[in-house]
GROMACS .gro file of C-alpha atoms in nm:
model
  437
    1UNK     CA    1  16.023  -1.810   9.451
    2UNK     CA    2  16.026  -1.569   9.128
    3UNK     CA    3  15.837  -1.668   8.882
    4UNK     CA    4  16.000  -1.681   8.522
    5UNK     CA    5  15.826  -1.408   8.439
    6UNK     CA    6  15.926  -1.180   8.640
    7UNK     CA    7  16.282  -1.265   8.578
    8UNK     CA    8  16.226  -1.190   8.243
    9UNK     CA    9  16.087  -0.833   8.340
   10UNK     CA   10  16.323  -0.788   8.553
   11UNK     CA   11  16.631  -0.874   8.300
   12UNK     CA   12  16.445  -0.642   8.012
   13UNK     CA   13  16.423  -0.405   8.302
   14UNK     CA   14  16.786  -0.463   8.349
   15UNK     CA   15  16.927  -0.401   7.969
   16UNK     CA   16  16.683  -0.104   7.901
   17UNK     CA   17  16.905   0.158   8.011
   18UNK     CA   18  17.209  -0.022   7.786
   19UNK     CA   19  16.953   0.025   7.523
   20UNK     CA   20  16.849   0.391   7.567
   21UNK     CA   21  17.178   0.574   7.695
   22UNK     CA   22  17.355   0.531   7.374
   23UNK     CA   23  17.064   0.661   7.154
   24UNK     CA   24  17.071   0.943   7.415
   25UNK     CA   25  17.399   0.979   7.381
   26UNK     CA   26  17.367   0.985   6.992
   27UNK     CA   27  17.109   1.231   7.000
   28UNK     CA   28  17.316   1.490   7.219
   29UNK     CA   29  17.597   1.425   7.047
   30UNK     CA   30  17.423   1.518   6.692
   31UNK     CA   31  17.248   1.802   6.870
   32UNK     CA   32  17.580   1.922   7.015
   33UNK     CA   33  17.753   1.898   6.679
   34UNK     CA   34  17.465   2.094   6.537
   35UNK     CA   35  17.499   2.357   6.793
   36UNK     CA   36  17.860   2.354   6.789
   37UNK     CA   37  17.856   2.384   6.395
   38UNK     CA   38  17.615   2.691   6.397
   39UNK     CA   39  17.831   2.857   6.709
   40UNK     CA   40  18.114   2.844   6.416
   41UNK     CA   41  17.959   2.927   6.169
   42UNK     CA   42  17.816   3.205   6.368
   43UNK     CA   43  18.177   3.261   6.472
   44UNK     CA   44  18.285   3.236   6.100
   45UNK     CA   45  18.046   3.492   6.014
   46UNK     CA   46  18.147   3.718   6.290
   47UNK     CA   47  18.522   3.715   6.184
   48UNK     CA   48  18.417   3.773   5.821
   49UNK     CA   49  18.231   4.094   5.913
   50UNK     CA   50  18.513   4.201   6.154
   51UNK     CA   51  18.772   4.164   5.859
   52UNK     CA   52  18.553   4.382   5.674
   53UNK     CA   53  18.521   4.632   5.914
   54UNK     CA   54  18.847   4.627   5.961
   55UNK     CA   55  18.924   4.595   5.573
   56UNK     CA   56  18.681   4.958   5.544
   57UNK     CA   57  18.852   5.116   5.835
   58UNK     CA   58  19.183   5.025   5.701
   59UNK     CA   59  19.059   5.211   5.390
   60UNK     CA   60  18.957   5.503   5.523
   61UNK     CA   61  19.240   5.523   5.710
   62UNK     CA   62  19.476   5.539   5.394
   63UNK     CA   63  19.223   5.764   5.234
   64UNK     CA   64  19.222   6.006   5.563
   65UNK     CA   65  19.610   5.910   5.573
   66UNK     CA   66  19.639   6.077   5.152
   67UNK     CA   67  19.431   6.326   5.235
   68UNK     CA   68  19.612   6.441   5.517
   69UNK     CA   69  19.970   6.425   5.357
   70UNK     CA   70  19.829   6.583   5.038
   71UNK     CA   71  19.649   6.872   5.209
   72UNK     CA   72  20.035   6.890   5.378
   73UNK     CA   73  20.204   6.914   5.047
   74UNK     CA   74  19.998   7.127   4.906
   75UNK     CA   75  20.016   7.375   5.167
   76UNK     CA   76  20.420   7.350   5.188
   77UNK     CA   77  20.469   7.373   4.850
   78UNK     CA   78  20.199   7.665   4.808
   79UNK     CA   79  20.372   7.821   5.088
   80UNK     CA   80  20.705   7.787   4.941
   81UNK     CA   81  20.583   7.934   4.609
   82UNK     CA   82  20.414   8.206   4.813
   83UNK     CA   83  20.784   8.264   4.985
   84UNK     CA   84  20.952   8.212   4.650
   85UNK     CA   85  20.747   8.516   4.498
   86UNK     CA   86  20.799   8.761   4.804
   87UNK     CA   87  21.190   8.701   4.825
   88UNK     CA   88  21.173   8.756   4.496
   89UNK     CA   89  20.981   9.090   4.474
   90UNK     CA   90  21.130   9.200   4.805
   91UNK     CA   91  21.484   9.148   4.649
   92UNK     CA   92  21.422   9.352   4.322
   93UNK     CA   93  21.241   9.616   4.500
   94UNK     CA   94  21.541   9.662   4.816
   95UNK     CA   95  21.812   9.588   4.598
   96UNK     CA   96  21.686   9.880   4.365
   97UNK     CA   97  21.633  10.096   4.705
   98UNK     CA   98  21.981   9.985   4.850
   99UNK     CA   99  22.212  10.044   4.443
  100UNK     CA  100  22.080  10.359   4.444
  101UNK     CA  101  22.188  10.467   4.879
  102UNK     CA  102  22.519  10.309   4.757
  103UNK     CA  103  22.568  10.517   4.442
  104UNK     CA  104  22.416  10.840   4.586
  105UNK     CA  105  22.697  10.745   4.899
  106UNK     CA  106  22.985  10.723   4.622
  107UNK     CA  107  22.891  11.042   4.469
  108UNK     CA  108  22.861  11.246   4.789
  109UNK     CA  109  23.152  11.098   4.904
  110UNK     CA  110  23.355  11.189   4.596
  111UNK     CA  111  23.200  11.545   4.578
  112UNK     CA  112  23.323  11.608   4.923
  113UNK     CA  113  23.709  11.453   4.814
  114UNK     CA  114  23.668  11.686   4.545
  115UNK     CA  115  23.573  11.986   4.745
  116UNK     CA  116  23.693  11.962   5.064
  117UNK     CA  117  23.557  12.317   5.189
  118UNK     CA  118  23.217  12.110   5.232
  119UNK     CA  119  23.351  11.962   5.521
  120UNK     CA  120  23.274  12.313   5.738
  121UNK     CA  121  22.937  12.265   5.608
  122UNK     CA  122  22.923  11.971   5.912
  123UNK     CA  123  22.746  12.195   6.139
  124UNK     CA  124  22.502  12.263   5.892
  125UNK     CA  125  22.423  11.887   5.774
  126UNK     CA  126  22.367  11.817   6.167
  127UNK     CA  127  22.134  12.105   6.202
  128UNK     CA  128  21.950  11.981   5.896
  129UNK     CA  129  21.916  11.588   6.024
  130UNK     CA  130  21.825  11.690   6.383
  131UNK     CA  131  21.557  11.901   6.253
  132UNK     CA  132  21.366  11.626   6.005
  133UNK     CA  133  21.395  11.356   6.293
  134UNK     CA  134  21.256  11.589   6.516
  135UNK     CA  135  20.969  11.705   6.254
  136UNK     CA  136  20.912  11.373   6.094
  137UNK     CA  137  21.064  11.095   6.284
  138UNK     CA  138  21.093  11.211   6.643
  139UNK     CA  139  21.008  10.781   6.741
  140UNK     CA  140  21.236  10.669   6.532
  141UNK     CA  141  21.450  10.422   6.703
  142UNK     CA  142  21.765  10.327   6.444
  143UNK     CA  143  21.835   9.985   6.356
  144UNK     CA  144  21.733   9.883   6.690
  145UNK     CA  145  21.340   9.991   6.584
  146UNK     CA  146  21.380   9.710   6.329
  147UNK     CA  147  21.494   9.417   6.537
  148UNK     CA  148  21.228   9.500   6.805
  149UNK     CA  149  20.950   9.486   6.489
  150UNK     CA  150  21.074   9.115   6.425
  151UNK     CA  151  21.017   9.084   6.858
  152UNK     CA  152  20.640   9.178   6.792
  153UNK     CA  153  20.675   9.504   7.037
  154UNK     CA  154  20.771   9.778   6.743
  155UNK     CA  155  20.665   9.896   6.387
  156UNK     CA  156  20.917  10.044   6.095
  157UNK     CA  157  20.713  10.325   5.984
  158UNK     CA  158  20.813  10.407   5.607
  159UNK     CA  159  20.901  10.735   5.665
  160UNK     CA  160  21.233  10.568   5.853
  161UNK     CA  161  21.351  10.494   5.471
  162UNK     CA  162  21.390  10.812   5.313
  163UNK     CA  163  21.450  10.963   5.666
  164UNK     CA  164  21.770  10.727   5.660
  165UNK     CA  165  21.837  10.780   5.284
  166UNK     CA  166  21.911  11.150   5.371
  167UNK     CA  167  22.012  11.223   5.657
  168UNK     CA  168  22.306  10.892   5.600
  169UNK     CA  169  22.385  11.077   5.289
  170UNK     CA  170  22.425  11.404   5.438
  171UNK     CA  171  22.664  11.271   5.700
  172UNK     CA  172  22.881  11.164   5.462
  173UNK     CA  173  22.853  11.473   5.201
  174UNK     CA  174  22.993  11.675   5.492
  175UNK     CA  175  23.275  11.405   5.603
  176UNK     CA  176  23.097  11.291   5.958
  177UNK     CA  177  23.287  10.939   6.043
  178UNK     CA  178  23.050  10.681   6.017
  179UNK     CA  179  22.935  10.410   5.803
  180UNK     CA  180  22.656  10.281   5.641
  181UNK     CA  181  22.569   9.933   5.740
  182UNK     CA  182  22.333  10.055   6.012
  183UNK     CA  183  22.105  10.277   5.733
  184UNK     CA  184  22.077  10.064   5.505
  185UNK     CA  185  21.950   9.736   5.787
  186UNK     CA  186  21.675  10.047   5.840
  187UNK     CA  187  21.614  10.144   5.501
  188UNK     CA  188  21.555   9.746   5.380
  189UNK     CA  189  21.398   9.633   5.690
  190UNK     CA  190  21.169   9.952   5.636
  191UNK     CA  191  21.077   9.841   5.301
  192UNK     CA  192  20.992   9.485   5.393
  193UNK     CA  193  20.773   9.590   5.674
  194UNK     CA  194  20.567   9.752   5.446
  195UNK     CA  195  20.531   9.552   5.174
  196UNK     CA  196  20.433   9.306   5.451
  197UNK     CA  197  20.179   9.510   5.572
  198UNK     CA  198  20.019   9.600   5.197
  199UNK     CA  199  19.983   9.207   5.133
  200UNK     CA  200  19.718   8.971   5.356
  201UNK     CA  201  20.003   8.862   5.551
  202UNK     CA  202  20.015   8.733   5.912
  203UNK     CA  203  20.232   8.924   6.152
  204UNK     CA  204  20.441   8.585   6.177
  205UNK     CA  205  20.503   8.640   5.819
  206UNK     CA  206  20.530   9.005   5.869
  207UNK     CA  207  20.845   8.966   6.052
  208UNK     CA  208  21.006   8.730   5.785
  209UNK     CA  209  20.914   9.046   5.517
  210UNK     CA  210  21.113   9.250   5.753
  211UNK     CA  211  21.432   9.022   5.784
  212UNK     CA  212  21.414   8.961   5.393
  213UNK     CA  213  21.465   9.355   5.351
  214UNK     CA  214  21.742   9.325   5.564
  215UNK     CA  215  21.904   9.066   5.438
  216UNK     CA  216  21.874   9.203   5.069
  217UNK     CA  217  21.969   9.578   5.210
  218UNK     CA  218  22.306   9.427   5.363
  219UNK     CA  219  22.372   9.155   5.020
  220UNK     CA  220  22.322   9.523   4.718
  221UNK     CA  221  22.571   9.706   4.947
  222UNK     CA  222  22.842   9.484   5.045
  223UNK     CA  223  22.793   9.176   4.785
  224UNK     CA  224  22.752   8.900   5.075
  225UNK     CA  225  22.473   8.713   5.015
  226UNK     CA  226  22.500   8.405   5.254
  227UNK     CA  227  22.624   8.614   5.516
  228UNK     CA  228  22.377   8.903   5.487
  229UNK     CA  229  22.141   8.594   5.510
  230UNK     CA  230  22.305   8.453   5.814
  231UNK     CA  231  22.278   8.833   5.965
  232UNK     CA  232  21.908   8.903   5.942
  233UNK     CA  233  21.833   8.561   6.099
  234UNK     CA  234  22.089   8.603   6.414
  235UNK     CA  235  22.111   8.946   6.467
  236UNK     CA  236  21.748   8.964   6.654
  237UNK     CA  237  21.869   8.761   6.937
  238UNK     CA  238  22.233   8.653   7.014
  239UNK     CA  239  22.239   8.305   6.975
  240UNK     CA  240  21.864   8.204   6.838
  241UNK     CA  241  21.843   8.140   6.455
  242UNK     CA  242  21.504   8.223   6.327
  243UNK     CA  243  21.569   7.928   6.071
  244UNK     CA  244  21.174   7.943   5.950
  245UNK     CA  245  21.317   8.268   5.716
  246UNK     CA  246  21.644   8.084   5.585
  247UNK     CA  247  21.522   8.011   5.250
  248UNK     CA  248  21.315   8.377   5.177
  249UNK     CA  249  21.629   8.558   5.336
  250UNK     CA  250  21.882   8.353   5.101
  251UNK     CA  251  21.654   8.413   4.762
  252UNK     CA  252  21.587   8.743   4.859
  253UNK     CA  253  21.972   8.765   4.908
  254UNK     CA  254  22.087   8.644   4.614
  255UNK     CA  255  21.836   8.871   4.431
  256UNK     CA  256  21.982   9.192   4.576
  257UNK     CA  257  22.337   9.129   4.536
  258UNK     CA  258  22.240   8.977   4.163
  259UNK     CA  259  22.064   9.354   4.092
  260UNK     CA  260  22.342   9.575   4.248
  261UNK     CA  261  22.596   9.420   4.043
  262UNK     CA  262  22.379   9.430   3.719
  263UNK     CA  263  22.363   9.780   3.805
  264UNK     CA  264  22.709   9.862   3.829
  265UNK     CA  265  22.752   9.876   4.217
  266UNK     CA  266  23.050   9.698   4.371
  267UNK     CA  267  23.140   9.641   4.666
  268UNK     CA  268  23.475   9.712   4.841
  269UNK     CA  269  23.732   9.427   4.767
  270UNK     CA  270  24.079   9.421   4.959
  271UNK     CA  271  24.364   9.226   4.860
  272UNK     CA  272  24.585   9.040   5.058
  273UNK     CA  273  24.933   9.017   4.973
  274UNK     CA  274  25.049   8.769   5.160
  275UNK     CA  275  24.943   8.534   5.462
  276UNK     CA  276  25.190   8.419   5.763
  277UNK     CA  277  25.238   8.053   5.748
  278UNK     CA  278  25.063   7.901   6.109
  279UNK     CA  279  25.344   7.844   6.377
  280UNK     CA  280  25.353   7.832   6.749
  281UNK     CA  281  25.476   8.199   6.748
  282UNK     CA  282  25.245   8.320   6.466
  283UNK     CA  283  24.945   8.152   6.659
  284UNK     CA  284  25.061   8.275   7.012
  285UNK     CA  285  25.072   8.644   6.826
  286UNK     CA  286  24.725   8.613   6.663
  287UNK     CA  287  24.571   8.546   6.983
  288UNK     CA  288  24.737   8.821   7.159
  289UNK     CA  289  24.597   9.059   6.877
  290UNK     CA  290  24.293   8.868   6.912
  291UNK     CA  291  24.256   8.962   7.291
  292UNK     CA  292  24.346   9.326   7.244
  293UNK     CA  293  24.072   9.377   6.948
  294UNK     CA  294  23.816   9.228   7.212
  295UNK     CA  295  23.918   9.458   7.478
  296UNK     CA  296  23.943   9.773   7.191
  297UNK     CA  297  23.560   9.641   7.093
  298UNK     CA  298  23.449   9.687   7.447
  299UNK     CA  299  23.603   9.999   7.485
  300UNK     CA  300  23.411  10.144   7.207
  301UNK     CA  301  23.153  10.022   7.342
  302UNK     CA  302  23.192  10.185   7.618
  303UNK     CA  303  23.319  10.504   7.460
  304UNK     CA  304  22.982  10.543   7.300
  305UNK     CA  305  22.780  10.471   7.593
  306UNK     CA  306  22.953  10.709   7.788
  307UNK     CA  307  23.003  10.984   7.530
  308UNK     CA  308  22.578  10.916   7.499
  309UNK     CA  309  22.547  11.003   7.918
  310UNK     CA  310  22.746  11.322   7.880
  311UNK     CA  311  22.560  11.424   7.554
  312UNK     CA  312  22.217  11.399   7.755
  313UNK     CA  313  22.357  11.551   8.068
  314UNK     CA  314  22.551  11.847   7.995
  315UNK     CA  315  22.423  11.907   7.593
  316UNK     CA  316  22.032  11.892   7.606
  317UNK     CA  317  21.906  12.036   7.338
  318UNK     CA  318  21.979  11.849   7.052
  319UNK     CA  319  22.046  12.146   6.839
  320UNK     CA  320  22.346  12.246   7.028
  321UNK     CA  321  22.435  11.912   7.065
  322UNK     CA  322  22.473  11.857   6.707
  323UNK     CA  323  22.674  12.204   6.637
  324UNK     CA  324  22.909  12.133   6.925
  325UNK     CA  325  23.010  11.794   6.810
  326UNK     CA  326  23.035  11.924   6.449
  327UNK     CA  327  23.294  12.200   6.587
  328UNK     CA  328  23.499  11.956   6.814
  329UNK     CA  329  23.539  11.689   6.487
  330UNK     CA  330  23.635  12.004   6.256
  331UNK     CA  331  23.879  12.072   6.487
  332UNK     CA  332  24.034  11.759   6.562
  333UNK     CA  333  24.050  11.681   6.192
  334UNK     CA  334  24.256  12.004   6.139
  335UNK     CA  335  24.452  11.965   6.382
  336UNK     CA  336  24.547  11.615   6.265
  337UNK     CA  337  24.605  11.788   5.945
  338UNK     CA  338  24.453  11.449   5.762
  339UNK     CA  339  24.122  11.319   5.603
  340UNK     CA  340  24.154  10.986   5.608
  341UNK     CA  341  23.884  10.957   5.957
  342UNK     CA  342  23.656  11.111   5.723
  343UNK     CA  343  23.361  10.893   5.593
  344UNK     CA  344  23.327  10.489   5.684
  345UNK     CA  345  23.694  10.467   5.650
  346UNK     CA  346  23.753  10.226   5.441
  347UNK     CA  347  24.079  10.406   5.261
  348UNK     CA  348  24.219  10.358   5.556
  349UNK     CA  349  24.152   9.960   5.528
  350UNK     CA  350  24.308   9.948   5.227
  351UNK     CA  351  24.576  10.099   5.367
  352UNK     CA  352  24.652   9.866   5.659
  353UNK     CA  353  24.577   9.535   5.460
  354UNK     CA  354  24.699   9.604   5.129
  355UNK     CA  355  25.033   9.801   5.206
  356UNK     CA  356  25.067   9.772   5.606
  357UNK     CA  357  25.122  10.174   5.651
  358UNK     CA  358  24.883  10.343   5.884
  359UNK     CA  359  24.986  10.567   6.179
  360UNK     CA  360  25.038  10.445   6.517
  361UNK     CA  361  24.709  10.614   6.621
  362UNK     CA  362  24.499  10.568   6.328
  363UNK     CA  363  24.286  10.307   6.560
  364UNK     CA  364  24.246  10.568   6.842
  365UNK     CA  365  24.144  10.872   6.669
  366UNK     CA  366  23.877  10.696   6.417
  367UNK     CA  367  23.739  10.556   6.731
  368UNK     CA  368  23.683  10.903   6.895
  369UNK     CA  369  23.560  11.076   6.594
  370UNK     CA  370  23.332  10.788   6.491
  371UNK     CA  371  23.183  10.799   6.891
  372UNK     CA  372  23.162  11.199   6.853
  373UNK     CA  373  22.963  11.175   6.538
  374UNK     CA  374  22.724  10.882   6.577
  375UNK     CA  375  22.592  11.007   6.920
  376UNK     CA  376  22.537  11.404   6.808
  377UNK     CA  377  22.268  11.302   6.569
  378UNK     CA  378  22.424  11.211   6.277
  379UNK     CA  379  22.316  10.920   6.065
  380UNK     CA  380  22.512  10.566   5.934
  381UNK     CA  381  22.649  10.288   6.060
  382UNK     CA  382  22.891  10.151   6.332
  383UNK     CA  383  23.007   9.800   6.171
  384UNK     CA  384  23.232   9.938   5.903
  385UNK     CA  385  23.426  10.219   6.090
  386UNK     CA  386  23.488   9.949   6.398
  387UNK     CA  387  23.638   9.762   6.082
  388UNK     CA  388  23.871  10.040   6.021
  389UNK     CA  389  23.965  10.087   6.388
  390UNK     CA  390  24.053   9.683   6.379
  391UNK     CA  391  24.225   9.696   6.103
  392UNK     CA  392  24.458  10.001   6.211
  393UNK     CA  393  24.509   9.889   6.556
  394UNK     CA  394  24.608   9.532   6.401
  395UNK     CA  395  24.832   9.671   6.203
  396UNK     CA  396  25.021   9.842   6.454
  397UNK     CA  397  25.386   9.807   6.554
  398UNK     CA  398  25.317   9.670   6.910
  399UNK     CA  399  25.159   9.365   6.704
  400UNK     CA  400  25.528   9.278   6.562
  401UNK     CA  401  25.763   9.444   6.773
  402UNK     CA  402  26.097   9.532   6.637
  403UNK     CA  403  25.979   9.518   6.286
  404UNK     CA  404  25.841   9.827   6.028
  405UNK     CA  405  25.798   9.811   5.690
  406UNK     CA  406  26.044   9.861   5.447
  407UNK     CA  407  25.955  10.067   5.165
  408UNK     CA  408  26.269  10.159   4.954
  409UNK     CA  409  26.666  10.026   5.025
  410UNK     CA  410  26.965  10.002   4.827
  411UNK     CA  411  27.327   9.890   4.842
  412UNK     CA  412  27.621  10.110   4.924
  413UNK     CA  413  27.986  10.003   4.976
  414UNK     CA  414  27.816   9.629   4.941
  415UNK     CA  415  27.594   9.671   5.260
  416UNK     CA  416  27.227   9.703   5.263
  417UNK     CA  417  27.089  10.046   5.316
  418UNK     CA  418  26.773  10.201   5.410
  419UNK     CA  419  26.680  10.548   5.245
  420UNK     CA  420  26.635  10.817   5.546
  421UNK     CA  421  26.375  11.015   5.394
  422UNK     CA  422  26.166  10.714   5.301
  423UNK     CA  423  26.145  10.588   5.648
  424UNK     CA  424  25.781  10.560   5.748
  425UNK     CA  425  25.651  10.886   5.942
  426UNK     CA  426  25.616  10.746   6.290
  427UNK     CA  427  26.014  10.562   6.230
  428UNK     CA  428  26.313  10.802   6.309
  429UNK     CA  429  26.673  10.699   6.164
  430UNK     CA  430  26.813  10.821   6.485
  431UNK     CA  431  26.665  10.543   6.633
  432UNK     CA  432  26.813  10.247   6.411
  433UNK     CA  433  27.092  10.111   6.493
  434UNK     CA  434  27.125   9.794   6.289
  435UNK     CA  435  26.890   9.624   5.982
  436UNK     CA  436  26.865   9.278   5.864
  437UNK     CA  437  26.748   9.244   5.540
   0.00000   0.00000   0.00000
C-alpha cells in the first residue's frame, strides 16, 4: 500500500511542471519580446540610416544632375555666342569681299558695252588667266576644291580668292559667256577657310567657317539670304543637310546681303507681268516644258563633259587651248551679228520674262558659247547662264504652239490688223493666214 506520504510527493511531483512551464513560458516570452524589440529597433535604425543614405545620394545626384545641365548650358550658349561672333565677322568681312567682285563685275561689264572693240581682246584675257593659274594656282580645283575642304580631303588656299577675283573679272571685261556664281562660292568659301584656320578652331568648325563664306559670298551677290543659306548646307552632298551650320550660315547670311545693299549693290530683279491661271491644259503644258528643261540640263551637261574630252585630247597645251576657243566664240558671235550671249546673260532674262521676245535659238547658242568658254580656261560661273538658256528655251514658240507675241495692231476697214514690219524677227507675214485678237 502507498503510504500518504508518498501520495503527497507524488501529487506535488504531479503539479510541479503546471507550476514551472508557465513561468518558463513567461520568461521566454519577455526574453523574446526583448529580442524581438531590439531586432526592430535594430531594424528601425537600419532603415533610418538607409533613408539617409539614400536622402545624401539623392542629393548628390541633383547636385551632379545641376552640374551637369549647367556645364551643358554654359557650353551651348558659349558656343552659340562663339558662332554668333564668327557669322558675324565672317559676314562683314565676305560681304565686303563679294560688293566689291560685284561692282568691279558691273563696271567691266559696262566698259566692255561701252567699247565693244575689247571683245577681240578675248584671246588675250585667256592667255593672261591660263598663265596666273599655271604660275600661282596650278592645284586649284574651282568650286569643287571648296566642297571637298568641307569633306575633310582638300584645303582653299587664299591665293584661290584674288586668283578668282581676276581672272572672273577678266572673262567678263572681254565678253567670255559665263557667270559668276561659281567665283564668288570660291572667293567666300576661300575667305572662311582662312579665317578658320587664323582662329584656334577645330577642323569640324573649320568646315562650318568655310560654308559661312559661302553662304555670305552667294547672299552680297544675288540678295538671297535663306536660300544662299540653304545652298552652302546642301550643296556638299545631294541630299544630306549639314544642319549643325544652319544658324552661323543664316547670320552670316543675313549679314552679307545687309552690307551689299548698304553699299549700293543690287541684285538683278525681274518682273513678271502676268501669271497663267492653273488649268488642266496649263498644268499638262508646264510639265511638258518641265521635261524638256530636264533633258536641255542634261544635255549641257553633257555638252561640257564632252567639249572637256576633246579639249584634253586634241588641244593640249592649255595655251592654245585658250586662243582657239577665244577665236571660235569671236567668230560665232560675229557671225550671229548679236551680243546678247555675251557675259552671264542675264539681258537676255529680262528679255524672255519681262517682254517674251527672244530668238528661237537664243537657248542653243548661249549653251554652246557658255560650254566653249568655261572649259578653255576661262573663269565664272555655270548657274546663271543655265538660267538664261532656261529661260530662252521656255520661252520658245514650241512651248505655245500657234501663238507669238503681238507687239503693235490696229484697225482698218473695222478688222483687226497686224503691222508687217513689226512682226517679230523669226514670224514671216507670208505665213499668217488668219489672227484672233
Amino acid at each position: 500500500m502507498t503510504s500518504t506520504y508518498q501520495i503527497r510527493i507524488t501529487h506535488s511531483l504531479a503539479i510541479l511542471p503546471r507550476l514551472i512551464v508557465p513561468q518558463i513560458d513567461r520568461s521566454y516570452l519577455r526574453y523574446r519580446m526583448k529580442m524581438i524589440h531590439a531586432k526592430d529597433m535594430k531594424n528601425f535604425k537600419g532603415e533610418k540610416k538607409v533613408e539617409e543614405k539614400q536622402e545624401n545620394l539623392l542629393q548628390n545626384t541633383m547636385q551632379e544632375k545641376a552640374k551637369y545641365y549647367g556645364n551643358r548650358i554654359w557650353r551651348d550658349m558659349s558656343s552659340l555666342g562663339k558662332w554668333l561672333i564668327l557669322a558675324v565677322v565672317t559676314g562683314c568681312i565676305v560681304g565686303a569681299a563679294s560688293s566689291l567682285f560685284s561692282y568691279v563685275l558691273k563696271t567691266v561689264t559696262n566698259v566692255r558695252e561701252e567699247h565693244l572693240w575689247i571683245f577681240y581682246l578675248l584671246p588675250v584675257s585667256g592667255l593672261i588667266i591660263v598663265f596666273l593659274y599655271q604660275k600661282f594656282g596650278k592645284d586649284d580645283g574651282g568650286p569643287n576644291q571648296v566642297f571637298m575642304t568641307i569633306r575633310s580631303k582638300d584645303d582653299v588656299p587664299l591665293k584661290s580668292a584674288p586668283l578668282i577675283f581676276i581672272s572672273t573679272a577678266l572673262t567678263h571685261l572681254t565678253g567670255g559667256s559665263a557667270g559668276r556664281e561659281g567665283a564668288v562660292i570660291q572667293l567666300g568659301g576661300s575667305i572662311g577657310n582662312q579665317l578658320g584656320r587664323m582662329l584656334p578652331l577645330d577642323e569640324e568648325d573649320r568646315h562650318v567657317m568655310v560654308m559661312c563664306g559661302m553662304s555670305a559670298a552667294f547672299a552680297a551677290l544675288f540678295g538671297t539670304p535663306m536660300a544662299a543659306a540653304v545652298f552652302a548646307m546642301e550643296v556638299v552632298s545631294v541630299g544630306v543637310m549639314y544642319y549643325t551650320a544652319l544658324v552661323p550660315c543664316i547670320i552670316a547670311s543675313l549679314i552679307a546681303s545687309g552690307f551689299a545693299a548698304s553699299m549700293g549693290i543690287n541684285p538683278e530683279a525681274f518682273h513678271v507681268t502676268s501669271i497663267p491661271a492653273l488649268t488642266i491644259e496649263s498644268g499638262i503644258k508646264m510639265g511638258i516644258v518641265a521635261l524638256c528643261c530636264a533633258g536641255l540640263s542634261i544635255l549641257f551637261c553633257m555638252a561640257l563633259n564632252g567639249i572637256s574630252a576633246f579639249y584634253a585630247k586634241y588641244l593640249k597645251n592649255v595655251y592654245v587651248r585658250v586662243v582657239v576657243a577665244s577665236v571660235a566664240i569671236i567668230v560665232i558671235t560675229k557671225l550671229l551679228g548679236t551680243t546678247d550671249y555675251m557675259g552671264a546673260g542675264t539681258g537676255l532674262i529680262a528679255q524672255a520674262i519681262e517682254h517674251g521676245n527672244v530668238r528661237t535659238l537664243d537657248f542653243f547658242w548661249k549653251l554652246v558659247l557658255t560650254v566653249l568658254t568655261m572649259r578653255a580656261g576661262f573663269r565664272g560661273g555655270e548657274i546663271v547662264p543655265s538660267f538664261c538658256i532656261g529661260a530662252t528655251f521656255g520661252c520658245g514658240p514650241w512651248t505655245y504652239p500657234g501663238t507669238f507675241p503681238i507687239h503693235l495692231c490696229g484697225k482698218r476697214n473695222g478688222s483687226t490688223v497686224l503691222w508687217r514690219d513689226k512682226l517679230p524677227a523669226d514670224i514671216h507675214s507670208d505665213c499668217i493666214r488668219a489672227v484672233w485678237i
